[in-house]
CSV table of C-alpha atoms and ligand atoms in Angstrom, one decimal:
chain,number,residue,atom,x,y,z
A,1,MET,CA,-34.7,20.2,-30.6
A,2,ASP,CA,-32.6,19.0,-33.6
A,3,LYS,CA,-31.3,15.4,-33.7
A,4,LEU,CA,-29.0,13.5,-36.1
A,5,ILE,CA,-30.1,10.2,-37.7
A,6,ILE,CA,-26.9,8.2,-38.6
A,7,GLN,CA,-26.8,5.0,-40.8
A,8,GLY,CA,-23.6,3.3,-39.7
A,9,GLY,CA,-21.2,1.4,-42.0
A,10,ALA,CA,-19.7,3.8,-44.5
A,11,LYS,CA,-16.0,4.1,-44.8
A,12,LEU,CA,-15.3,7.9,-44.9
A,13,LYS,CA,-13.1,9.1,-47.7
A,14,GLY,CA,-12.0,12.4,-49.1
A,15,SER,CA,-10.6,15.6,-47.8
A,16,VAL,CA,-12.0,18.3,-45.4
A,17,LYS,CA,-11.1,21.9,-44.6
A,18,ILE,CA,-10.9,22.6,-40.8
A,19,SER,CA,-12.7,25.7,-39.5
A,20,GLY,CA,-11.3,28.3,-37.1
A,21,ALA,CA,-10.9,27.2,-33.5
A,22,LYS,CA,-13.7,28.2,-31.1
A,23,ASN,CA,-11.3,28.1,-28.2
A,24,ALA,CA,-9.0,30.6,-29.9
A,25,ALA,CA,-11.8,32.8,-31.2
A,26,LEU,CA,-13.4,33.2,-27.8
A,27,PRO,CA,-10.3,34.8,-26.0
A,28,CYS,CA,-9.5,36.8,-29.1
A,29,MET,CA,-13.0,38.3,-29.2
A,30,ALA,CA,-12.6,39.2,-25.5
A,31,ALA,CA,-9.2,40.8,-26.2
A,32,ALA,CA,-10.9,43.3,-28.4
A,33,ILE,CA,-12.2,45.0,-25.2
A,34,LEU,CA,-8.6,46.1,-24.6
A,35,ALA,CA,-8.3,48.5,-27.5
A,36,GLU,CA,-10.8,51.1,-28.8
A,37,GLY,CA,-11.5,51.1,-32.5
A,38,LYS,CA,-12.3,48.5,-35.2
A,39,HIS,CA,-10.8,45.0,-34.9
A,40,THR,CA,-11.2,42.4,-37.7
A,41,LEU,CA,-11.1,38.7,-36.9
A,42,HIS,CA,-10.9,36.2,-39.8
A,43,ARG,CA,-12.0,32.6,-39.7
A,44,LEU,CA,-14.3,32.8,-36.7
A,45,PRO,CA,-16.3,29.6,-36.7
A,46,HIS,CA,-20.1,30.1,-37.0
A,47,VAL,CA,-21.0,28.1,-33.8
A,48,ALA,CA,-23.3,29.0,-31.0
A,49,ASP,CA,-20.6,29.9,-28.5
A,50,ILE,CA,-19.3,32.6,-30.8
A,51,LYS,CA,-22.8,34.1,-31.1
A,52,THR,CA,-23.0,34.1,-27.3
A,53,MET,CA,-19.7,35.9,-27.0
A,54,ALA,CA,-20.8,38.4,-29.6
A,55,LYS,CA,-24.0,39.0,-27.6
A,56,LEU,CA,-21.9,39.5,-24.4
A,57,LEU,CA,-19.6,42.0,-26.2
A,58,ASP,CA,-22.6,43.8,-27.6
A,59,TYR,CA,-24.0,44.1,-24.0
A,60,ILE,CA,-20.6,45.5,-22.8
A,61,GLY,CA,-20.6,48.1,-25.7
A,62,ILE,CA,-18.7,46.4,-28.5
A,63,SER,CA,-20.8,45.7,-31.6
A,64,VAL,CA,-19.8,42.5,-33.4
A,65,SER,CA,-20.7,41.7,-37.0
A,66,LEU,CA,-20.3,38.0,-37.6
A,67,ASP,CA,-19.5,37.3,-41.2
A,68,HIS,CA,-16.4,35.9,-42.8
A,69,ALA,CA,-14.3,38.7,-41.7
A,70,SER,CA,-15.9,39.6,-38.4
A,71,THR,CA,-15.5,43.1,-37.1
A,72,LEU,CA,-15.7,44.3,-33.5
A,73,ASN,CA,-16.4,48.0,-33.1
A,74,HIS,CA,-16.4,50.1,-29.9
A,75,SER,CA,-19.5,52.1,-29.3
A,76,LYS,CA,-19.2,55.1,-26.9
A,77,GLU,CA,-20.7,54.1,-23.6
A,78,TYR,CA,-19.6,50.9,-21.9
A,79,LYS,CA,-21.1,48.6,-19.4
A,80,ALA,CA,-18.3,46.6,-17.6
A,81,GLU,CA,-20.6,43.7,-16.8
A,82,ALA,CA,-21.2,40.1,-17.8
A,83,PRO,CA,-24.8,39.3,-16.7
A,84,TYR,CA,-25.9,35.9,-15.4
A,85,ASP,CA,-28.4,35.1,-18.2
A,86,ILE,CA,-25.5,35.2,-20.7
A,87,VAL,CA,-22.8,33.7,-18.5
A,88,LYS,CA,-25.0,30.8,-17.5
A,89,THR,CA,-25.1,29.7,-21.2
A,90,MET,CA,-21.3,29.8,-21.7
A,91,ARG,CA,-18.7,29.7,-18.9
A,92,ALA,CA,-16.0,31.0,-21.3
A,93,SER,CA,-17.7,34.4,-20.7
A,94,SER,CA,-15.3,34.7,-17.8
A,95,LEU,CA,-12.7,35.6,-20.4
A,96,VAL,CA,-14.0,39.2,-20.4
A,97,LEU,CA,-13.1,39.6,-16.7
A,98,GLY,CA,-9.3,40.4,-17.2
A,99,PRO,CA,-9.8,42.7,-20.2
A,100,MET,CA,-12.6,44.7,-18.6
A,101,LEU,CA,-10.7,45.1,-15.4
A,102,ALA,CA,-7.5,46.2,-17.2
A,103,ARG,CA,-9.4,48.6,-19.6
A,104,PHE,CA,-12.2,50.0,-17.4
A,105,GLY,CA,-10.7,49.6,-13.9
A,106,SER,CA,-13.7,47.6,-12.8
A,107,ALA,CA,-15.7,44.5,-13.8
A,108,ARG,CA,-18.8,42.7,-12.6
A,109,VAL,CA,-19.0,39.2,-14.0
A,110,SER,CA,-21.5,36.6,-13.0
A,111,LEU,CA,-20.1,33.3,-11.6
A,112,PRO,CA,-20.9,30.7,-14.3
A,113,GLY,CA,-22.6,28.2,-12.0
A,114,GLY,CA,-22.4,24.4,-12.5
A,115,CYS,CA,-21.2,22.6,-15.5
A,116,ALA,CA,-21.8,19.0,-16.7
A,117,ILE,CA,-18.2,18.0,-16.8
A,118,GLY,CA,-17.0,19.4,-13.5
A,119,ALA,CA,-17.1,22.2,-10.9
A,120,ARG,CA,-14.7,24.3,-12.9
A,121,PRO,CA,-14.1,27.1,-10.4
A,122,LEU,CA,-12.4,30.3,-11.2
A,123,ASN,CA,-10.2,30.5,-8.0
A,124,LEU,CA,-6.9,30.6,-10.0
A,125,HIS,CA,-8.1,33.5,-12.1
A,126,LEU,CA,-9.2,35.5,-9.1
A,127,LYS,CA,-6.1,34.7,-7.0
A,128,ALA,CA,-3.9,36.0,-9.9
A,129,LEU,CA,-5.9,39.2,-10.3
A,130,GLU,CA,-5.6,39.9,-6.6
A,131,ALA,CA,-1.8,39.4,-6.8
A,132,MET,CA,-1.9,42.1,-9.4
A,133,GLY,CA,-3.7,44.5,-6.9
A,134,ALA,CA,-7.3,43.9,-7.8
A,135,LYS,CA,-9.9,44.1,-5.0
A,136,ILE,CA,-12.3,41.2,-5.5
A,137,ASN,CA,-15.5,40.3,-3.7
A,138,LEU,CA,-18.2,37.8,-4.5
A,139,GLU,CA,-21.8,38.7,-3.8
A,140,GLU,CA,-25.2,37.7,-5.2
A,141,GLY,CA,-23.4,35.3,-7.5
A,142,TYR,CA,-21.3,37.9,-9.1
A,143,ILE,CA,-17.5,38.6,-9.1
A,144,ASN,CA,-17.0,42.3,-8.3
A,145,ALA,CA,-13.5,43.4,-9.2
A,146,GLU,CA,-11.9,46.8,-8.9
A,147,ALA,CA,-8.4,48.0,-9.7
A,148,LYS,CA,-7.4,51.6,-10.6
A,149,ARG,CA,-4.5,50.2,-12.5
A,150,LEU,CA,-3.3,46.6,-12.2
A,151,LYS,CA,0.3,46.1,-11.2
A,152,GLY,CA,2.7,43.6,-12.8
A,153,ALA,CA,3.3,40.5,-10.6
A,154,MET,CA,4.9,37.1,-10.4
A,155,ILE,CA,2.1,34.6,-10.8
A,156,HIS,CA,2.4,30.9,-10.3
A,157,PHE,CA,-0.7,28.8,-11.3
A,158,ASP,CA,-1.2,25.9,-8.8
A,159,ASN,CA,-2.4,23.9,-11.7
A,160,THR,CA,-2.5,24.6,-15.4
A,161,THR,CA,-5.6,26.6,-16.5
A,162,VAL,CA,-6.1,27.5,-20.2
A,163,THR,CA,-8.6,30.4,-19.7
A,164,GLY,CA,-6.9,31.4,-16.5
A,165,THR,CA,-3.7,31.9,-18.4
A,166,GLU,CA,-5.5,33.8,-21.2
A,167,ASN,CA,-7.5,36.0,-18.7
A,168,ILE,CA,-4.3,37.0,-16.8
A,169,MET,CA,-2.2,37.5,-19.9
A,170,MET,CA,-4.9,39.9,-21.3
A,171,ALA,CA,-5.1,41.8,-18.0
A,172,ALA,CA,-1.3,42.1,-17.8
A,173,THR,CA,-1.0,43.8,-21.2
A,174,LEU,CA,-2.2,47.1,-19.7
A,175,ALA,CA,-0.7,46.6,-16.2
A,176,ASP,CA,1.9,48.9,-14.7
A,177,GLY,CA,5.1,46.8,-14.9
A,178,THR,CA,6.0,43.3,-15.8
A,179,THR,CA,4.0,40.1,-15.1
A,180,VAL,CA,5.5,36.6,-15.3
A,181,LEU,CA,3.1,33.6,-15.5
A,182,GLU,CA,4.7,30.4,-14.2
A,183,ASN,CA,3.1,27.0,-15.0
A,184,ALA,CA,1.2,28.8,-17.8
A,185,ALA,CA,-1.0,26.8,-20.2
A,186,ARG,CA,0.9,25.9,-23.4
A,187,GLU,CA,-2.2,25.3,-25.7
A,188,PRO,CA,-1.9,26.6,-29.3
A,189,GLU,CA,-5.0,28.8,-28.5
A,190,VAL,CA,-3.0,30.6,-25.8
A,191,GLU,CA,-0.2,31.3,-28.4
A,192,ASP,CA,-2.7,32.4,-30.9
A,193,LEU,CA,-4.2,34.9,-28.5
A,194,ALA,CA,-0.7,36.2,-27.6
A,195,ASN,CA,0.0,36.7,-31.4
A,196,TYR,CA,-3.1,38.8,-31.7
A,197,LEU,CA,-2.3,40.8,-28.5
A,198,ILE,CA,1.2,41.5,-29.9
A,199,LYS,CA,-0.3,42.8,-33.1
A,200,MET,CA,-2.3,45.2,-30.8
A,201,GLY,CA,1.0,46.4,-29.4
A,202,ALA,CA,1.3,44.2,-26.4
A,203,HIS,CA,4.8,43.1,-25.2
A,204,ILE,CA,4.6,39.3,-24.6
A,205,GLU,CA,7.3,36.7,-24.6
A,206,GLY,CA,7.1,32.9,-24.1
A,207,ALA,CA,3.5,32.2,-25.2
A,208,GLY,CA,3.3,28.5,-26.0
A,209,THR,CA,5.7,27.7,-23.2
A,210,ASP,CA,4.9,27.3,-19.4
A,211,ARG,CA,6.5,30.7,-18.6
A,212,ILE,CA,5.0,33.8,-20.2
A,213,THR,CA,6.4,37.3,-19.6
A,214,ILE,CA,4.1,40.4,-20.3
A,215,GLU,CA,5.5,43.9,-20.0
A,216,GLY,CA,2.5,46.3,-19.5
A,217,VAL,CA,2.0,49.2,-21.8
A,218,LYS,CA,-0.2,52.3,-21.5
A,219,GLU,CA,-2.5,51.6,-24.5
A,220,LEU,CA,-3.2,49.1,-27.2
A,221,ARG,CA,-4.5,49.6,-30.7
A,222,PRO,CA,-7.1,47.7,-32.7
A,223,ALA,CA,-5.7,44.9,-35.0
A,224,ASP,CA,-6.7,42.3,-37.6
A,225,HIS,CA,-6.0,38.6,-36.9
A,226,THR,CA,-6.8,35.2,-38.5
A,227,ILE,CA,-7.8,32.5,-36.0
A,228,ILE,CA,-5.8,29.2,-36.0
A,229,ALA,CA,-7.5,26.0,-37.0
A,230,ASP,CA,-9.6,24.0,-34.6
A,231,ARG,CA,-7.4,21.1,-33.6
A,232,ILE,CA,-10.3,19.5,-31.7
A,233,GLU,CA,-12.4,19.4,-34.9
A,234,ALA,CA,-9.4,18.0,-36.8
A,235,GLY,CA,-8.9,15.3,-34.1
A,236,THR,CA,-12.6,14.5,-34.1
A,237,ILE,CA,-12.5,13.9,-37.8
A,238,ALA,CA,-9.3,11.8,-37.5
A,239,CYS,CA,-11.2,9.6,-35.1
A,240,ALA,CA,-14.0,9.3,-37.6
A,241,ALA,CA,-11.5,8.0,-40.2
A,242,ALA,CA,-10.1,5.6,-37.6
A,243,ILE,CA,-13.3,4.0,-36.5
A,244,THR,CA,-14.7,3.6,-40.1
A,245,GLY,CA,-11.5,2.3,-41.6
A,246,GLY,CA,-11.7,5.2,-43.9
A,247,LYS,CA,-9.1,7.6,-45.4
A,248,ILE,CA,-9.4,11.3,-44.8
A,249,THR,CA,-7.1,14.1,-45.7
A,250,ILE,CA,-7.3,17.0,-43.2
A,251,GLU,CA,-6.4,20.4,-44.5
A,252,ASP,CA,-5.6,23.8,-43.0
A,253,CYS,CA,-4.6,22.3,-39.6
A,254,ASP,CA,-1.1,21.8,-38.3
A,255,PRO,CA,-0.7,18.1,-37.4
A,256,LYS,CA,1.6,19.2,-34.6
A,257,PHE,CA,-1.5,20.5,-32.8
A,258,ILE,CA,-2.8,16.9,-32.3
A,259,GLU,CA,0.5,15.0,-32.2
A,260,ALA,CA,-0.5,13.1,-29.0
A,261,LEU,CA,-3.7,11.9,-30.7
A,262,LEU,CA,-2.0,10.9,-34.0
A,263,LEU,CA,0.6,8.9,-32.1
A,264,LYS,CA,-2.2,7.0,-30.3
A,265,LEU,CA,-4.1,6.4,-33.5
A,266,GLN,CA,-0.9,5.0,-35.1
A,267,GLU,CA,-0.4,2.8,-32.0
A,268,ALA,CA,-4.0,1.6,-32.6
A,269,GLY,CA,-3.2,0.6,-36.2
A,270,CYS,CA,-3.9,3.8,-38.3
A,271,THR,CA,-1.4,5.3,-40.7
A,272,CYS,CA,-0.9,9.0,-40.5
A,273,ASP,CA,0.8,10.6,-43.5
A,274,ILE,CA,2.0,14.1,-42.7
A,275,GLU,CA,2.4,16.0,-46.0
A,276,ASN,CA,3.3,19.4,-44.5
A,277,THR,CA,2.3,21.7,-41.6
A,278,SER,CA,-1.2,22.2,-42.9
A,279,ARG,CA,-2.1,18.8,-44.5
A,280,PHE,CA,-2.1,15.3,-43.3
A,281,THR,CA,-4.0,12.0,-44.1
A,282,VAL,CA,-5.4,9.5,-41.5
A,283,HIS,CA,-6.1,6.0,-42.8
A,284,GLY,CA,-8.0,3.7,-40.5
A,285,PRO,CA,-7.2,-0.1,-40.3
A,286,ARG,CA,-9.7,-2.9,-40.8
A,287,ARG,CA,-10.0,-3.1,-37.1
A,288,LEU,CA,-8.4,-0.8,-34.4
A,289,LYS,CA,-6.1,-2.2,-31.7
A,290,ALA,CA,-6.9,-1.2,-28.0
A,291,VAL,CA,-4.5,1.3,-26.6
A,292,ASP,CA,-4.4,3.2,-23.2
A,293,VAL,CA,-4.7,7.0,-22.9
A,294,THR,CA,-4.2,9.5,-20.1
A,295,THR,CA,-5.4,13.0,-20.7
A,296,ALA,CA,-3.0,15.9,-19.9
A,297,PRO,CA,-2.5,19.6,-20.6
A,298,TYR,CA,-1.0,20.4,-24.0
A,299,PRO,CA,1.1,19.0,-25.6
A,300,GLY,CA,-0.3,15.9,-23.8
A,301,PHE,CA,-3.4,14.0,-25.0
A,302,ALA,CA,-6.3,16.6,-25.1
A,303,THR,CA,-9.1,16.1,-22.7
A,304,ASP,CA,-11.4,17.5,-25.4
A,305,LEU,CA,-10.5,14.4,-27.5
A,306,GLN,CA,-11.0,11.8,-24.8
A,307,ALA,CA,-14.7,11.1,-25.5
A,308,GLN,CA,-14.1,10.8,-29.3
A,309,PHE,CA,-11.1,8.4,-28.8
A,310,MET,CA,-13.1,6.3,-26.4
A,311,ALA,CA,-15.8,5.8,-29.1
A,312,CYS,CA,-13.0,4.4,-31.3
A,313,MET,CA,-11.9,2.1,-28.5
A,314,THR,CA,-15.4,0.6,-28.0
A,315,VAL,CA,-14.9,-1.6,-31.1
A,316,ALA,CA,-11.1,-2.1,-30.9
A,317,ASP,CA,-9.4,-5.5,-30.5
A,318,GLY,CA,-8.6,-5.8,-26.8
A,319,THR,CA,-9.1,-3.8,-23.6
A,320,SER,CA,-8.1,-0.1,-23.2
A,321,VAL,CA,-7.8,2.1,-20.1
A,322,ILE,CA,-8.6,5.8,-20.4
A,323,ALA,CA,-7.7,8.1,-17.5
A,324,GLU,CA,-9.2,11.6,-17.4
A,325,THR,CA,-7.0,13.8,-15.3
A,326,ILE,CA,-8.3,17.3,-16.2
A,327,PHE,CA,-12.0,17.2,-15.3
A,328,GLU,CA,-13.7,15.2,-12.5
A,329,ASN,CA,-16.8,14.2,-14.4
A,330,ARG,CA,-16.1,13.8,-18.0
A,331,PHE,CA,-17.4,10.3,-18.6
A,332,MET,CA,-21.0,11.0,-19.2
A,333,HIS,CA,-20.7,9.7,-22.7
A,334,THR,CA,-19.9,6.2,-21.4
A,335,GLN,CA,-23.5,5.4,-20.4
A,336,GLU,CA,-24.7,6.5,-23.9
A,337,LEU,CA,-22.0,4.4,-25.6
A,338,VAL,CA,-23.1,1.4,-23.5
A,339,ARG,CA,-26.6,1.9,-25.0
A,340,LEU,CA,-25.0,1.2,-28.3
A,341,GLY,CA,-23.5,-2.1,-27.0
A,342,ALA,CA,-20.2,-0.9,-25.7
A,343,ASP,CA,-18.6,-2.7,-22.7
A,344,ILE,CA,-17.3,0.1,-20.5
A,345,LYS,CA,-16.7,0.2,-16.7
A,346,VAL,CA,-16.0,3.5,-15.0
A,347,ASP,CA,-14.0,3.7,-11.8
A,348,GLY,CA,-13.6,7.3,-10.6
A,349,ARG,CA,-11.5,9.1,-13.3
A,350,THR,CA,-10.6,5.8,-15.1
A,351,ALA,CA,-12.7,4.0,-17.7
A,352,ILE,CA,-12.0,0.4,-18.8
A,353,ILE,CA,-13.2,-0.3,-22.3
A,354,LYS,CA,-13.4,-3.9,-23.5
A,355,GLY,CA,-13.6,-3.8,-27.3
A,356,VAL,CA,-16.7,-5.5,-28.8
A,357,ASP,CA,-17.0,-6.7,-32.4
A,358,LYS,CA,-19.9,-4.4,-33.3
A,359,LEU,CA,-22.0,-1.6,-31.9
A,360,ILE,CA,-25.7,-1.7,-32.6
A,361,GLY,CA,-27.5,1.6,-33.5
A,362,ALA,CA,-29.9,3.0,-30.9
A,363,GLN,CA,-31.3,6.3,-29.6
A,364,VAL,CA,-28.7,8.2,-27.5
A,365,MET,CA,-28.6,11.6,-25.9
A,366,ALA,CA,-25.8,14.2,-26.0
A,367,THR,CA,-24.8,15.6,-22.6
A,368,ASP,CA,-22.0,18.0,-23.5
A,369,LEU,CA,-20.1,19.3,-26.5
A,370,ARG,CA,-17.5,16.5,-26.8
A,371,ALA,CA,-19.7,13.7,-25.6
A,372,SER,CA,-22.0,14.5,-28.6
A,373,ALA,CA,-19.1,14.2,-31.0
A,374,SER,CA,-18.3,10.8,-29.4
A,375,LEU,CA,-21.8,9.6,-30.0
A,376,VAL,CA,-21.7,10.7,-33.7
A,377,ILE,CA,-18.4,8.9,-34.2
A,378,ALA,CA,-19.8,5.7,-32.6
A,379,GLY,CA,-22.9,6.0,-34.8
A,380,LEU,CA,-20.7,6.1,-37.9
A,381,ALA,CA,-19.5,2.5,-37.1
A,382,ALA,CA,-22.6,1.1,-35.5
A,383,ASN,CA,-24.8,-1.5,-37.3
A,384,GLY,CA,-28.1,0.1,-38.3
A,385,GLN,CA,-29.5,3.5,-37.3
A,386,THR,CA,-28.3,5.7,-34.4
A,387,GLU,CA,-30.3,8.7,-33.3
A,388,VAL,CA,-28.3,11.4,-31.5
A,389,GLN,CA,-30.6,13.7,-29.6
A,390,ARG,CA,-29.9,17.2,-28.1
A,391,ILE,CA,-27.3,18.0,-30.7
A,392,TYR,CA,-27.5,21.7,-29.7
A,393,HIS,CA,-24.5,20.6,-27.6
A,394,LEU,CA,-22.7,19.7,-30.8
A,395,ASP,CA,-23.6,23.0,-32.5
A,396,ARG,CA,-22.0,24.9,-29.6
A,397,GLY,CA,-18.5,24.1,-30.8
A,398,TYR,CA,-18.5,22.4,-34.3
A,399,GLU,CA,-19.2,24.3,-37.5
A,400,GLY,CA,-21.4,22.0,-39.6
A,401,LEU,CA,-19.7,18.7,-38.4
A,402,ASP,CA,-22.6,16.6,-39.8
A,403,LYS,CA,-22.3,18.4,-43.2
A,404,LYS,CA,-18.5,17.8,-43.3
A,405,LEU,CA,-19.0,14.1,-42.5
A,406,VAL,CA,-21.7,13.7,-45.1
A,407,GLU,CA,-19.3,15.2,-47.7
A,408,LEU,CA,-16.9,12.4,-46.6
A,409,GLY,CA,-19.5,9.8,-47.3
A,410,ALA,CA,-21.3,9.4,-44.0
A,411,GLU,CA,-25.1,8.8,-44.0
A,412,ILE,CA,-26.3,11.5,-41.6
A,413,GLN,CA,-29.6,13.3,-41.6
A,414,ARG,CA,-30.3,16.4,-39.4
A,415,VAL,CA,-34.0,16.3,-38.3
A,416,HIS,CA,-35.5,19.5,-36.8
B,501,EPZ,C1,-10.5,25.3,-21.5
B,501,EPZ,O1,-11.4,25.4,-20.5
B,501,EPZ,C2,-11.3,24.9,-22.8
B,501,EPZ,N1,-12.3,26.0,-23.0
B,501,EPZ,C3,-12.0,23.6,-22.5
B,501,EPZ,O2,-12.7,23.2,-23.7
B,501,EPZ,C4,-10.9,22.5,-22.3
B,501,EPZ,O3,-11.5,21.3,-22.0
B,501,EPZ,C5,-10.1,23.0,-21.1
B,501,EPZ,O4,-9.5,24.3,-21.3
B,501,EPZ,C6,-8.9,22.0,-20.8
B,501,EPZ,O5,-8.1,21.9,-21.9
B,501,EPZ,C7,-12.0,27.1,-23.6
B,501,EPZ,O6,-10.8,27.3,-24.0
B,501,EPZ,C8,-13.0,28.1,-23.9
B,501,EPZ,P1,-9.0,24.9,-17.4
B,501,EPZ,P2,-10.9,26.0,-19.1
B,501,EPZ,O7,-9.1,26.2,-16.7
B,501,EPZ,O8,-10.0,27.1,-19.3
B,501,EPZ,C9,-9.5,23.5,-12.9
B,501,EPZ,C10,-14.5,22.5,-25.0
B,501,EPZ,O9,-14.9,21.3,-25.1
B,501,EPZ,N2,-9.5,24.9,-12.6
B,501,EPZ,O10,-7.7,24.6,-18.2
B,501,EPZ,O11,-12.2,26.3,-18.3
B,501,EPZ,C11,-10.7,23.1,-13.7
B,501,EPZ,O12,-11.8,22.8,-12.9
B,501,EPZ,C12,-14.1,23.1,-23.6
B,501,EPZ,O13,-14.3,23.3,-26.0
B,501,EPZ,C13,-9.5,25.3,-11.2
B,501,EPZ,O14,-9.6,24.4,-10.3
B,501,EPZ,O15,-10.2,24.8,-18.4
B,501,EPZ,C14,-10.2,21.9,-14.5
B,501,EPZ,O16,-10.4,20.8,-13.6
B,501,EPZ,C15,-14.6,22.1,-22.5
B,501,EPZ,N3,-9.5,26.6,-10.9
B,501,EPZ,C16,-8.8,22.2,-14.7
B,501,EPZ,O17,-8.4,23.2,-13.7
B,501,EPZ,C17,-9.5,27.6,-11.8
B,501,EPZ,O18,-9.5,28.8,-11.5
B,501,EPZ,C18,-8.4,22.7,-16.1
B,501,EPZ,O19,-9.3,23.7,-16.3
B,501,EPZ,C19,-9.4,27.2,-13.2
B,501,EPZ,C20,-9.4,25.9,-13.5
């Protein structure tokens, strides 16, 4: 298993181009199920989760060629199924449920099973599909869904769900009648998916707000689309600038996507110069000030940036309180940060971080995608050498993050 060896202390400087967003690419790839023919997606990030989705689409009957402009081509026979041995490696596989049900009238999708950061059930997805007339039963660990043709419906999500919103929005594009999603997720990735579906001929209004209206059509056509920038990669690199007291210009990503983070970094003493909607610079102070954070659905502070921001707070001046409201178990990075000398107390969904003067490099282990990013960020500022093990977690969602940080002056070695 690969690991990263990080020598701490360098102030990161320079500029970096942000890759395409994994969490926009995954639903867009699933959306290709909805329309026969050749789709082209630009700026797919070359990360493990994208390869897994390509493998799943291949299994279903859509061949994917992953290069700069990735094409998705329909073969003749389909298999409307997402098997356990693929789904267990990536829960976002559930994104094929809505499109398969809408296109083929049936779908058999393995339940994803447990996840490190929380139970992450799919009840809101299934409840919405049933409201649209789907017959759903769960047996042998699979979701079996049937619907001759889904019917438009009024759907209110009990709580905000990103892939739930995306699954139902995709299913509704081919339904008979109009579907309204209330309390819909407002993430930029939802809006990006809607833009791609509209290019395919879908009638969608309100994407990016908490109320989305989809008027079903008979058929969709293949389309080309360029994926939006990965705001979580941009936020991760902004945290790297903050903790090292460096100065990094982030390109090809709209600063609006991470406004909540940038405001918190400014409160902590960083300066954030916004040049335009695709270029901004984050300049870290000599020492960060402690600030409190509570995660929330977009446009609130992203849960996917909580671990990275916590790494910054471990060496801030003062005590910060971080509340994680989205997932019930997303503090696994805290014990690894404590191994680096951080002073963190966890109480349920709240972590109290007492800033220390310095972290000391050590061997640490990644437990999930964003926790691994948090350990890399901490290692950049720690005295001496930090070894981050199990970085296959990092490679699931970051396209060459270590390479990008090295280009910014970090001392990182990837050891196979
Ligand atoms: C998406 O996951 C992202 N993944 C996650 O990013 C991100 O952390 C999350 O949204 C929140 O922003 C992708 O987009 C592929 P949710 P998703 O449904 O859709 C509960 C990463 O690091 N819930 O918005 O699975 C759920 O348990 C990943 O890239 C139900 O109870 O998240 C959670 O507590 C990690 N029932 C909360 O809602 C449901 O049917 C929000 O989950 C669905 C969700």
